[in-house]
Tab-separated table of C-alpha atoms in Angstrom:
chain	number	residue	atom	x	y	z
A	1	UNK	CA	-0.045	0.006	-0.043
A	2	UNK	CA	1.580	3.307	-0.925
A	3	UNK	CA	2.387	5.817	1.743
A	4	UNK	CA	1.329	9.440	1.747
A	5	UNK	CA	4.136	11.945	1.300
A	6	UNK	CA	5.424	13.367	4.507
A	7	UNK	CA	4.407	16.913	5.293
A	8	UNK	CA	7.850	18.354	5.133
A	9	UNK	CA	8.493	22.157	5.749
A	10	UNK	CA	9.230	22.590	2.086
A	11	UNK	CA	5.967	20.976	1.067
A	12	UNK	CA	4.014	23.142	3.587
A	13	UNK	CA	5.665	26.294	2.369
A	14	UNK	CA	4.699	25.361	-1.258
A	15	UNK	CA	1.082	24.602	-0.252
A	16	UNK	CA	0.802	27.857	1.650
A	17	UNK	CA	2.390	29.829	-1.196
A	18	UNK	CA	-0.018	28.296	-3.656
A	19	UNK	CA	-3.060	29.216	-1.418
A	20	UNK	CA	-1.960	32.688	-0.963
A	21	UNK	CA	-1.110	33.290	-4.580
A	22	UNK	CA	-4.513	31.780	-5.672
A	23	UNK	CA	-6.426	34.200	-3.472
A	24	UNK	CA	-4.383	37.266	-4.484
A	25	UNK	CA	-4.797	36.361	-8.202
A	26	UNK	CA	-8.568	36.165	-7.732
A	27	UNK	CA	-8.874	39.581	-6.136
A	28	UNK	CA	-8.028	43.165	-7.062
A	29	UNK	CA	-6.394	43.829	-3.693
A	30	UNK	CA	-5.897	41.572	-0.663
A	31	UNK	CA	-4.774	42.621	2.831
A	32	UNK	CA	-2.878	40.413	5.259
A	33	UNK	CA	-6.016	40.034	7.354
A	34	UNK	CA	-8.098	38.944	4.382
A	35	UNK	CA	-5.462	36.368	3.406
A	36	UNK	CA	-5.346	34.971	6.985
A	37	UNK	CA	-9.120	34.519	6.906
A	38	UNK	CA	-9.131	32.813	3.520
A	39	UNK	CA	-6.111	30.549	4.086
A	40	UNK	CA	-6.248	29.904	7.838
A	41	UNK	CA	-2.663	30.871	8.140
A	42	UNK	CA	-1.136	32.929	10.872
A	43	UNK	CA	-0.163	36.578	10.129
A	44	UNK	CA	3.455	35.734	10.360
A	45	UNK	CA	3.126	32.895	7.836
A	46	UNK	CA	0.937	35.088	5.475
A	47	UNK	CA	3.596	37.861	5.572
A	48	UNK	CA	6.509	35.417	5.032
A	49	UNK	CA	4.742	33.953	2.053
A	50	UNK	CA	3.933	37.353	0.609
A	51	UNK	CA	7.528	38.486	1.024
A	52	UNK	CA	8.641	35.408	-0.848
A	53	UNK	CA	6.098	35.918	-3.659
A	54	UNK	CA	7.250	39.548	-3.979
A	55	UNK	CA	10.838	38.471	-4.285
A	56	UNK	CA	9.786	36.047	-7.025
A	57	UNK	CA	7.943	38.837	-8.871
A	58	UNK	CA	4.385	37.304	-8.573
A	59	UNK	CA	2.866	39.999	-6.451
A	60	UNK	CA	3.486	43.572	-5.423
A	61	UNK	CA	2.846	45.568	-2.342
A	62	UNK	CA	0.578	48.695	-2.845
A	63	UNK	CA	1.056	52.034	-1.221
A	64	UNK	CA	-1.411	52.829	1.579
A	65	UNK	CA	-4.574	54.688	0.643
A	66	UNK	CA	-4.807	58.180	1.881
A	67	UNK	CA	-7.682	59.973	3.717
A	68	UNK	CA	-9.872	62.650	1.959
A	69	UNK	CA	-7.770	65.286	3.574
A	70	UNK	CA	-4.633	63.784	1.965
A	71	UNK	CA	-2.991	62.620	5.188
A	72	UNK	CA	-2.132	59.030	6.045
A	73	UNK	CA	-4.722	56.946	7.995
A	74	UNK	CA	-4.174	56.610	11.705
A	75	UNK	CA	-3.383	53.350	13.413
A	76	UNK	CA	-1.421	50.360	12.102
A	77	UNK	CA	-1.976	50.287	8.368
A	78	UNK	CA	-2.963	46.978	6.747
A	79	UNK	CA	-0.418	45.726	4.188
A	80	UNK	CA	-2.037	45.464	0.746
A	81	UNK	CA	-1.005	43.130	-2.004
A	82	UNK	CA	-1.999	42.770	-5.630
A	83	UNK	CA	-1.181	40.132	-8.309
A	84	UNK	CA	1.450	41.280	-10.742
A	85	UNK	CA	-0.364	40.727	-14.048
A	86	UNK	CA	2.699	41.668	-15.936
A	87	UNK	CA	5.115	39.257	-14.160
A	88	UNK	CA	5.111	37.618	-17.550
A	89	UNK	CA	2.861	36.902	-20.538
A	90	UNK	CA	1.312	33.895	-22.352
A	91	UNK	CA	0.719	33.227	-25.982
A	92	UNK	CA	-2.418	31.693	-27.468
A	93	UNK	CA	-2.106	30.327	-31.013
A	94	UNK	CA	-4.878	29.144	-33.372
A	95	UNK	CA	-3.137	27.230	-36.136
A	96	UNK	CA	-5.293	26.297	-39.091
A	97	UNK	CA	-4.637	24.908	-42.533
A	98	UNK	CA	-4.747	28.374	-44.170
A	99	UNK	CA	-3.765	30.810	-41.446
A	100	UNK	CA	-2.326	31.082	-37.927
A	101	UNK	CA	-3.194	33.658	-35.357
A	102	UNK	CA	-1.108	34.574	-32.224
A	103	UNK	CA	-2.470	36.426	-29.264
A	104	UNK	CA	-0.381	37.803	-26.402
A	105	UNK	CA	-2.192	38.101	-23.040
A	106	UNK	CA	-1.117	39.313	-19.592
A	107	UNK	CA	-1.533	37.007	-16.617
A	108	UNK	CA	-5.118	38.162	-16.120
A	109	UNK	CA	-5.856	36.912	-19.629
A	110	UNK	CA	-6.224	40.385	-21.225
A	111	UNK	CA	-5.106	40.220	-24.879
A	112	UNK	CA	-2.583	42.990	-25.597
A	113	UNK	CA	-1.222	42.033	-28.967
A	114	UNK	CA	-2.419	40.041	-31.973
A	115	UNK	CA	-1.096	38.947	-35.375
A	116	UNK	CA	-2.253	36.618	-38.154
A	117	UNK	CA	-0.110	35.097	-40.969
A	118	UNK	CA	-1.259	33.007	-43.884
A	119	UNK	CA	0.408	29.854	-45.046
A	120	UNK	CA	1.395	29.583	-48.753
A	121	UNK	CA	-0.537	26.307	-49.092
A	122	UNK	CA	-2.062	23.744	-46.869
A	123	UNK	CA	0.646	21.149	-47.730
A	124	UNK	CA	3.892	22.831	-47.024
A	125	UNK	CA	7.176	21.644	-45.401
A	126	UNK	CA	7.351	21.587	-41.638
A	127	UNK	CA	10.121	24.093	-41.456
A	128	UNK	CA	8.024	26.558	-43.523
A	129	UNK	CA	4.937	26.086	-41.302
A	130	UNK	CA	7.033	26.612	-38.198
A	131	UNK	CA	8.564	29.782	-39.746
A	132	UNK	CA	5.120	31.306	-40.352
A	133	UNK	CA	3.906	30.497	-36.862
A	134	UNK	CA	7.109	31.945	-35.372
A	135	UNK	CA	6.667	35.037	-37.419
A	136	UNK	CA	3.077	35.513	-36.157
A	137	UNK	CA	4.284	35.001	-32.606
A	138	UNK	CA	7.060	37.606	-32.891
A	139	UNK	CA	4.691	40.156	-34.524
A	140	UNK	CA	2.186	39.710	-31.809
A	141	UNK	CA	4.856	40.162	-29.132
A	142	UNK	CA	6.001	43.352	-30.923
A	143	UNK	CA	2.415	44.664	-31.021
A	144	UNK	CA	2.242	43.932	-27.171
A	145	UNK	CA	5.490	45.750	-26.531
A	146	UNK	CA	7.152	42.764	-25.028
A	147	UNK	CA	9.719	40.151	-26.116
A	148	UNK	CA	9.950	36.404	-26.267
A	149	UNK	CA	12.026	36.109	-22.995
A	150	UNK	CA	8.900	37.299	-21.079
A	151	UNK	CA	6.603	34.375	-22.355
A	152	UNK	CA	5.890	31.857	-19.640
A	153	UNK	CA	3.830	29.398	-21.619
A	154	UNK	CA	2.185	28.953	-25.064
A	155	UNK	CA	-1.219	27.291	-25.693
A	156	UNK	CA	-1.503	26.206	-29.252
A	157	UNK	CA	-4.606	24.840	-30.992
A	158	UNK	CA	-4.459	22.742	-34.179
A	159	UNK	CA	-7.097	21.248	-36.440
A	160	UNK	CA	-6.190	17.728	-35.603
A	161	UNK	CA	-6.697	15.353	-32.622
A	162	UNK	CA	-4.067	15.684	-29.882
A	163	UNK	CA	-3.799	13.157	-27.015
A	164	UNK	CA	-3.311	13.951	-23.367
A	165	UNK	CA	0.527	14.019	-23.833
A	166	UNK	CA	0.456	16.493	-26.689
A	167	UNK	CA	0.960	14.102	-29.472
A	168	UNK	CA	-0.784	14.525	-32.807
A	169	UNK	CA	-2.903	11.736	-34.186
A	170	UNK	CA	-1.780	11.195	-37.728
A	171	UNK	CA	-4.030	8.463	-39.088
A	172	UNK	CA	-5.491	10.923	-41.596
A	173	UNK	CA	-3.463	12.893	-44.164
A	174	UNK	CA	-4.957	16.169	-43.231
A	175	UNK	CA	-4.046	15.663	-39.520
A	176	UNK	CA	-0.601	14.801	-40.398
A	177	UNK	CA	-0.047	18.271	-41.834
A	178	UNK	CA	-0.001	19.671	-38.249
A	179	UNK	CA	2.592	17.064	-36.943
A	180	UNK	CA	5.468	19.465	-37.486
A	181	UNK	CA	7.447	19.273	-34.298
A	182	UNK	CA	6.103	22.615	-33.009
A	183	UNK	CA	6.754	21.930	-29.326
A	184	UNK	CA	10.468	21.191	-29.786
A	185	UNK	CA	10.983	23.852	-32.479
A	186	UNK	CA	9.652	26.739	-30.336
A	187	UNK	CA	11.525	25.415	-27.283
A	188	UNK	CA	14.716	25.465	-29.296
A	189	UNK	CA	14.065	28.939	-30.708
A	190	UNK	CA	12.800	30.623	-27.513
A	191	UNK	CA	12.738	28.326	-24.549
A	192	UNK	CA	9.012	28.253	-24.560
A	193	UNK	CA	6.854	25.483	-23.110
A	194	UNK	CA	4.240	24.822	-25.774
A	195	UNK	CA	0.883	23.121	-24.828
A	196	UNK	CA	-0.490	21.554	-27.905
A	197	UNK	CA	-4.215	20.850	-28.059
A	198	UNK	CA	-7.065	20.268	-30.425
A	199	UNK	CA	-8.694	23.563	-31.590
A	200	UNK	CA	-12.238	22.524	-30.614
A	201	UNK	CA	-11.050	21.458	-27.118
A	202	UNK	CA	-9.472	24.917	-26.695
A	203	UNK	CA	-12.748	26.444	-28.044
A	204	UNK	CA	-14.499	24.607	-25.212
A	205	UNK	CA	-12.076	25.997	-22.572
A	206	UNK	CA	-12.430	29.415	-23.997
A	207	UNK	CA	-16.254	29.241	-24.104
A	208	UNK	CA	-16.564	28.002	-20.531
A	209	UNK	CA	-14.077	30.762	-19.388
A	210	UNK	CA	-15.552	33.858	-21.207
A	211	UNK	CA	-18.416	32.818	-23.447
A	212	UNK	CA	-21.997	31.866	-23.212
A	213	UNK	CA	-21.026	28.521	-21.537
A	214	UNK	CA	-19.316	30.396	-18.603
A	215	UNK	CA	-19.205	27.993	-15.616
A	216	UNK	CA	-21.037	25.163	-17.387
A	217	UNK	CA	-19.440	21.795	-16.431
A	218	UNK	CA	-21.105	19.644	-19.083
A	219	UNK	CA	-20.555	21.555	-22.279
A	220	UNK	CA	-19.932	20.849	-25.935
A	221	UNK	CA	-18.596	23.440	-28.302
A	222	UNK	CA	-19.114	22.886	-32.047
A	223	UNK	CA	-16.725	24.594	-34.428
A	224	UNK	CA	-19.101	24.794	-37.283
A	225	UNK	CA	-17.335	26.677	-40.212
A	226	UNK	CA	-15.916	24.488	-42.932
A	227	UNK	CA	-16.141	21.242	-40.998
A	228	UNK	CA	-17.797	20.255	-37.742
A	229	UNK	CA	-15.619	19.458	-34.818
A	230	UNK	CA	-16.578	19.285	-31.182
A	231	UNK	CA	-14.754	20.066	-27.910
A	232	UNK	CA	-16.370	18.147	-25.021
A	233	UNK	CA	-16.266	19.000	-21.359
A	234	UNK	CA	-17.653	16.567	-18.836
A	235	UNK	CA	-17.917	17.428	-15.178
A	236	UNK	CA	-15.539	20.434	-15.855
A	237	UNK	CA	-12.816	18.398	-17.584
A	238	UNK	CA	-11.848	18.017	-21.303
A	239	UNK	CA	-12.519	14.518	-22.892
A	240	UNK	CA	-9.706	13.361	-25.122
A	241	UNK	CA	-10.077	9.610	-25.647
A	242	UNK	CA	-7.252	7.187	-26.086
A	243	UNK	CA	-5.644	9.020	-29.046
A	244	UNK	CA	-7.175	12.510	-28.551
A	245	UNK	CA	-10.011	11.895	-31.084
A	246	UNK	CA	-13.084	12.446	-28.773
A	247	UNK	CA	-15.187	14.928	-30.363
A	248	UNK	CA	-14.242	14.106	-34.064
A	249	UNK	CA	-17.226	14.109	-36.123
A	250	UNK	CA	-16.577	11.563	-38.943
A	251	UNK	CA	-19.470	9.423	-37.649
A	252	UNK	CA	-21.861	11.949	-39.047
A	253	UNK	CA	-21.335	10.240	-42.455
A	254	UNK	CA	-23.681	7.621	-41.013
A	255	UNK	CA	-26.314	9.815	-39.443
A	256	UNK	CA	-29.588	9.979	-41.283
A	257	UNK	CA	-30.309	13.429	-42.514
A	258	UNK	CA	-26.728	14.602	-42.045
A	259	UNK	CA	-24.309	12.503	-44.180
A	260	UNK	CA	-21.141	14.357	-43.659
A	261	UNK	CA	-19.150	16.534	-41.256
A	262	UNK	CA	-19.317	19.618	-43.506
A	263	UNK	CA	-19.987	22.854	-41.590
A	264	UNK	CA	-22.407	25.724	-41.966
A	265	UNK	CA	-20.132	27.896	-44.114
A	266	UNK	CA	-19.345	24.942	-46.495
A	267	UNK	CA	-22.946	23.966	-46.765
A	268	UNK	CA	-24.197	27.460	-47.286
A	269	UNK	CA	-21.930	27.674	-50.382
A	270	UNK	CA	-22.784	24.154	-51.695
A	271	UNK	CA	-26.564	24.555	-51.228
A	272	UNK	CA	-26.444	28.061	-52.801
A	273	UNK	CA	-24.479	26.861	-55.805
A	274	UNK	CA	-27.078	24.095	-56.178
A	275	UNK	CA	-29.755	26.529	-57.060
A	276	UNK	CA	-31.019	27.935	-53.727
A	277	UNK	CA	-28.557	30.722	-53.286
A	278	UNK	CA	-28.770	34.475	-52.712
A	279	UNK	CA	-31.076	36.019	-55.259
A	280	UNK	CA	-29.052	39.255	-55.710
A	281	UNK	CA	-25.900	37.417	-56.737
A	282	UNK	CA	-22.547	37.832	-55.057
A	283	UNK	CA	-20.675	35.340	-52.831
A	284	UNK	CA	-22.780	32.480	-51.521
A	285	UNK	CA	-21.620	32.841	-47.891
A	286	UNK	CA	-23.416	31.881	-44.752
A	287	UNK	CA	-23.894	35.537	-43.599
A	288	UNK	CA	-25.381	36.457	-47.047
A	289	UNK	CA	-27.770	33.450	-46.993
A	290	UNK	CA	-28.922	34.386	-43.535
A	291	UNK	CA	-29.183	38.057	-44.488
A	292	UNK	CA	-31.329	37.142	-47.417
A	293	UNK	CA	-33.549	34.874	-45.258
A	294	UNK	CA	-34.113	37.735	-42.845
A	295	UNK	CA	-35.116	39.869	-45.824
A	296	UNK	CA	-37.745	37.090	-46.742
A	297	UNK	CA	-35.967	35.606	-49.744
A	298	UNK	CA	-37.756	32.239	-50.239
A	299	UNK	CA	-34.674	30.301	-51.484
A	300	UNK	CA	-32.615	31.607	-48.535
A	301	UNK	CA	-35.401	30.755	-46.081
A	302	UNK	CA	-35.468	27.172	-47.491
A	303	UNK	CA	-31.755	26.883	-46.878
A	304	UNK	CA	-32.135	28.236	-43.389
A	305	UNK	CA	-34.812	25.644	-42.567
A	306	UNK	CA	-32.773	22.782	-44.125
A	307	UNK	CA	-29.665	23.921	-42.100
A	308	UNK	CA	-31.616	24.197	-38.867
A	309	UNK	CA	-32.939	20.639	-39.207
A	310	UNK	CA	-29.514	19.218	-40.094
A	311	UNK	CA	-27.793	20.954	-37.135
A	312	UNK	CA	-30.611	19.644	-34.899
A	313	UNK	CA	-29.816	16.098	-35.946
A	314	UNK	CA	-26.120	16.682	-35.306
A	315	UNK	CA	-26.761	18.143	-31.862
A	316	UNK	CA	-29.333	15.421	-31.065
A	317	UNK	CA	-26.624	12.788	-31.931
A	318	UNK	CA	-24.290	14.580	-29.423
A	319	UNK	CA	-26.946	14.866	-26.857
A	320	UNK	CA	-27.781	11.101	-27.090
A	321	UNK	CA	-24.267	10.078	-26.576
A	322	UNK	CA	-22.896	12.596	-24.031
A	323	UNK	CA	-26.012	14.344	-22.535
A	324	UNK	CA	-24.449	17.870	-22.132
A	325	UNK	CA	-26.211	20.736	-20.437
A	326	UNK	CA	-25.374	23.124	-23.247
A	327	UNK	CA	-24.144	23.002	-26.816
A	328	UNK	CA	-22.500	26.087	-28.203
A	329	UNK	CA	-22.159	26.842	-32.001
A	330	UNK	CA	-18.773	28.675	-32.263
A	331	UNK	CA	-16.248	29.956	-34.678
A	332	UNK	CA	-16.397	32.624	-37.363
A	333	UNK	CA	-19.981	31.453	-38.312
A	334	UNK	CA	-21.279	31.972	-34.808
A	335	UNK	CA	-22.917	35.309	-35.414
A	336	UNK	CA	-24.686	34.310	-38.468
A	337	UNK	CA	-25.694	30.940	-36.823
A	338	UNK	CA	-27.967	32.887	-34.389
A	339	UNK	CA	-30.625	32.724	-37.080
A	340	UNK	CA	-30.721	28.839	-36.835
A	341	UNK	CA	-31.481	28.732	-33.070
A	342	UNK	CA	-35.246	28.888	-33.252
A	343	UNK	CA	-35.358	26.124	-35.875
A	344	UNK	CA	-32.876	23.929	-34.031
A	345	UNK	CA	-34.609	24.333	-30.695
A	346	UNK	CA	-38.034	23.441	-32.302
A	347	UNK	CA	-36.521	20.290	-34.062
A	348	UNK	CA	-34.501	18.922	-31.218
A	349	UNK	CA	-37.281	17.204	-29.296
A	350	UNK	CA	-38.049	15.144	-32.577
A	351	UNK	CA	-34.597	13.587	-32.387
A	352	UNK	CA	-33.584	13.255	-28.801
A	353	UNK	CA	-35.138	12.782	-25.456
A	354	UNK	CA	-32.426	14.818	-23.802
A	355	UNK	CA	-32.296	18.126	-25.685
A	356	UNK	CA	-29.584	20.546	-24.462
A	357	UNK	CA	-29.739	24.272	-24.322
A	358	UNK	CA	-28.259	25.566	-27.609
A	359	UNK	CA	-26.499	28.955	-27.961
A	360	UNK	CA	-24.143	30.656	-30.216
A	361	UNK	CA	-20.725	31.816	-28.908
A	362	UNK	CA	-20.109	35.601	-28.537
A	363	UNK	CA	-16.287	35.024	-29.018
A	364	UNK	CA	-16.515	34.821	-32.843
A	365	UNK	CA	-13.346	33.675	-34.642
A	366	UNK	CA	-11.261	34.461	-31.482
A	367	UNK	CA	-12.719	31.448	-29.668
A	368	UNK	CA	-9.690	29.148	-30.158
A	369	UNK	CA	-7.151	31.834	-29.173
A	370	UNK	CA	-9.256	32.692	-26.074
A	371	UNK	CA	-9.066	29.011	-24.967
A	372	UNK	CA	-5.352	28.700	-25.895
A	373	UNK	CA	-4.640	31.704	-23.545
A	374	UNK	CA	-6.766	30.016	-20.874
A	375	UNK	CA	-4.828	26.702	-21.374
A	376	UNK	CA	-1.549	28.532	-21.019
A	377	UNK	CA	-2.709	30.472	-17.937
A	378	UNK	CA	-3.827	27.195	-16.277
A	379	UNK	CA	-0.317	25.870	-16.783
A	380	UNK	CA	1.292	28.991	-15.332
A	381	UNK	CA	-1.020	29.015	-12.355
A	382	UNK	CA	-0.303	25.326	-11.616
A	383	UNK	CA	3.511	25.719	-11.955
A	384	UNK	CA	4.015	29.260	-10.767
A	385	UNK	CA	6.567	28.409	-8.071
A	386	UNK	CA	8.747	26.657	-10.645
A	387	UNK	CA	8.652	29.421	-13.178
A	388	UNK	CA	10.779	32.513	-12.994
A	389	UNK	CA	8.960	35.654	-14.236
A	390	UNK	CA	11.214	37.982	-16.074
A	391	UNK	CA	11.634	41.389	-14.661
């Protein structure tokens, strides 16, 4: 029978430091007395931990507030501490087949720099793909006014399954395009820790953090643009499956009334080109189809009804297998997809006995980078005492 680790002084200091840092990070300002109440530590222990965290650069001590008359308050002033949101920065990457986007965020998750770069083609050498990604990162850091040495972690989402250890599943040709050795390449170039994840999984993290699924533990996010892909959270944790392929939607080929994993944007073009497109000409995009439907165009309305039923069947298949509380339609098509919600909601009870709440994400095409930032922040918060913020 394994034995529990002994509560050594070093372990106790670590536990105490993590508790204090967690509470300071969650507040604008925290006093010594507040930290004592929140952690159960003595004043001496709280102050000792805070002094250590200040020396490491994670927190700062604030000046004492002054009275309305401009003179210091009487009595023993309470020491006031705040989280140093600029102790370092994180990068969030959304790496698709055509473009990559890099977002730089401070340690509160506020994005302060962003850059996008296009790939010459989908099938390019690994070195070229890494070079484009690195250029986007460096441009985003320049826009943020910081440099690579201050990056504490990188969250990176790719359009391929990734297992729990960050390995890309390469059983399909398209997925193999993303198996370029990004983690080791960026470690060699900049010393960065890169946390590789599936893009839909990161979308789920981002939506649960700052989207319409905030705080929902049983959540599915559907990236629904060109192809459908799902990020699945169960009891507040991401589902990966053995090889990272949980949430892949290839099974839709076998679902009646669906027949493929094509997404909303792809189908809007296909169905418009087949004779039901926008009456006024122009590009047959999802936004245009939905705009024409809102204006009463009969062909566009027929596409909207067809799309609503198809998405209801997709969501019902997910609901029958996973039983989430909420399904969110995300990605660049999310704003347009709001027009589908009434039809989806009306159709769902026909296809499943456990219909979830269906919403569209307010995060737009930033949903993956938001999740990538959250993924990197989770790593920094879990490993803060091992990381060394750059001054």
